[in-house]
Tab-separated table of C-alpha atoms in Angstrom:
chain	number	residue	atom	x	y	z
O	1	MET	CA	-8.071	-21.170	53.326
O	2	ASN	CA	-11.320	-20.006	51.684
O	3	GLN	CA	-10.113	-16.447	52.042
O	4	LYS	CA	-6.857	-17.304	50.281
O	5	ARG	CA	-8.834	-19.087	47.496
O	6	SER	CA	-11.156	-16.107	47.236
O	7	ARG	CA	-8.234	-13.743	46.983
O	8	LEU	CA	-6.607	-15.921	44.229
O	9	SER	CA	-9.858	-16.022	42.323
O	10	SER	CA	-10.109	-12.262	42.503
O	11	VAL	CA	-6.564	-11.821	41.334
O	12	PHE	CA	-7.221	-14.324	38.478
O	13	ALA	CA	-10.455	-12.435	37.508
O	14	CYS	CA	-8.501	-9.110	37.382
O	15	MET	CA	-5.869	-10.642	35.247
O	16	LEU	CA	-8.426	-11.934	32.784
O	17	ALA	CA	-10.206	-8.607	32.749
O	18	PHE	CA	-7.090	-6.715	31.986
O	19	GLY	CA	-5.702	-9.170	29.519
O	20	ILE	CA	-2.808	-10.167	31.798
O	21	THR	CA	-2.496	-13.796	31.076
O	22	THR	CA	0.284	-16.093	30.117
O	23	PRO	CA	1.953	-14.883	26.907
O	24	THR	CA	0.989	-16.612	23.696
O	25	TYR	CA	3.189	-16.835	20.738
O	26	ALA	CA	2.539	-17.056	17.083
O	27	GLU	CA	4.844	-18.083	14.257
O	28	GLN	CA	5.777	-15.209	12.018
O	29	VAL	CA	5.769	-16.258	8.425
O	30	ALA	CA	7.648	-14.046	6.018
O	31	VAL	CA	6.462	-14.288	2.400
O	32	PRO	CA	8.700	-12.469	-0.053
O	33	LEU	CA	7.085	-10.431	-2.731
O	34	GLY	CA	7.721	-11.711	-6.153
O	35	GLN	CA	9.063	-9.650	-9.055
O	36	GLN	CA	5.856	-7.697	-9.961
O	37	GLY	CA	5.087	-5.774	-13.059
O	38	THR	CA	7.399	-5.154	-15.875
O	39	SER	CA	11.132	-5.288	-16.007
O	40	LEU	CA	11.077	-1.426	-15.599
O	41	ASP	CA	13.009	0.115	-12.763
O	42	ARG	CA	11.459	2.814	-10.735
O	43	ASP	CA	14.068	5.211	-12.056
O	44	GLN	CA	12.660	4.428	-15.600
O	45	LEU	CA	9.038	5.395	-14.627
O	46	PRO	CA	7.494	8.885	-14.585
O	47	GLN	CA	8.169	10.500	-11.278
O	48	PRO	CA	5.743	12.462	-9.016
O	49	GLY	CA	5.746	16.129	-9.982
O	50	MET	CA	6.437	15.659	-13.628
O	51	THR	CA	3.917	17.212	-15.913
O	52	MET	CA	1.659	15.709	-18.505
O	53	ASP	CA	3.797	17.310	-21.291
O	54	GLN	CA	6.934	15.732	-19.776
O	55	VAL	CA	5.299	12.223	-19.557
O	56	TYR	CA	4.092	12.571	-23.187
O	57	THR	CA	7.622	13.683	-24.320
O	58	ASN	CA	9.455	10.873	-22.425
O	59	TYR	CA	6.905	8.033	-22.773
O	60	GLY	CA	4.893	8.781	-25.824
O	61	ALA	CA	1.112	8.504	-26.202
O	62	ALA	CA	-0.756	6.381	-23.536
O	63	VAL	CA	-2.587	3.249	-24.663
O	64	LYS	CA	-5.619	4.654	-22.945
O	65	GLU	CA	-6.415	8.030	-21.326
O	66	SER	CA	-9.195	8.313	-18.631
O	67	PRO	CA	-10.707	11.714	-18.200
O	68	ALA	CA	-10.438	13.656	-14.942
O	69	VAL	CA	-12.946	12.984	-12.236
O	70	GLY	CA	-13.598	14.661	-8.754
O	71	GLU	CA	-12.125	17.586	-7.085
O	72	PRO	CA	-9.190	17.968	-7.350
O	73	PRO	CA	-9.457	16.431	-10.772
O	74	ILE	CA	-7.676	13.101	-11.009
O	75	SER	CA	-6.960	11.562	-14.428
O	76	LYS	CA	-5.061	8.544	-15.516
O	77	TRP	CA	-2.953	7.472	-18.530
O	78	SER	CA	-2.444	3.729	-19.049
O	79	PHE	CA	0.730	2.530	-20.737
O	80	SER	CA	1.648	-1.064	-21.515
O	81	GLY	CA	3.487	-1.695	-18.300
O	82	PHE	CA	2.306	0.990	-15.879
O	83	THR	CA	-0.468	3.605	-15.202
O	84	VAL	CA	0.171	7.230	-14.329
O	85	TYR	CA	-2.270	9.218	-12.107
O	86	PHE	CA	-2.360	12.908	-12.433
O	87	GLU	CA	-3.736	15.678	-10.215
O	88	HIS	CA	-4.640	18.458	-12.582
O	89	LYS	CA	-1.702	18.127	-14.990
O	90	THR	CA	0.940	16.869	-12.464
O	91	VAL	CA	2.010	13.180	-11.749
O	92	LEU	CA	0.580	12.192	-8.428
O	93	HIS	CA	1.422	8.428	-8.563
O	94	VAL	CA	2.575	5.642	-10.737
O	95	VAL	CA	1.436	2.056	-10.578
O	96	VAL	CA	3.395	-0.827	-12.205
O	97	HIS	CA	1.051	-3.499	-13.622
O	98	HIS	CA	1.260	-6.988	-12.187
O	99	THR	CA	2.327	-9.698	-14.472
O	100	SER	CA	1.872	-13.260	-13.477
O	101	SER	CA	4.788	-15.528	-13.715
């Protein structure tokens, strides 16, 4: 009997050591993202690959322009509803500003 108990203890110790225990479950909570930013659709925003000249022609002057920093040089133009990030003179990424509801 002691040998059986010792064997079960060894098995249990191995299960704990290797994380083999009874499964645990967690409730998955899905939180929908609200409508963020402006009413602009992604299609209405500058697209990656556009040039600074194209952005200026299509969207006008930025509210604020930040000079390039780093290597490669990254600059940004802030508009009323979004910010455009440039690498050299090419659109790298566009971020829509969050507006609270």
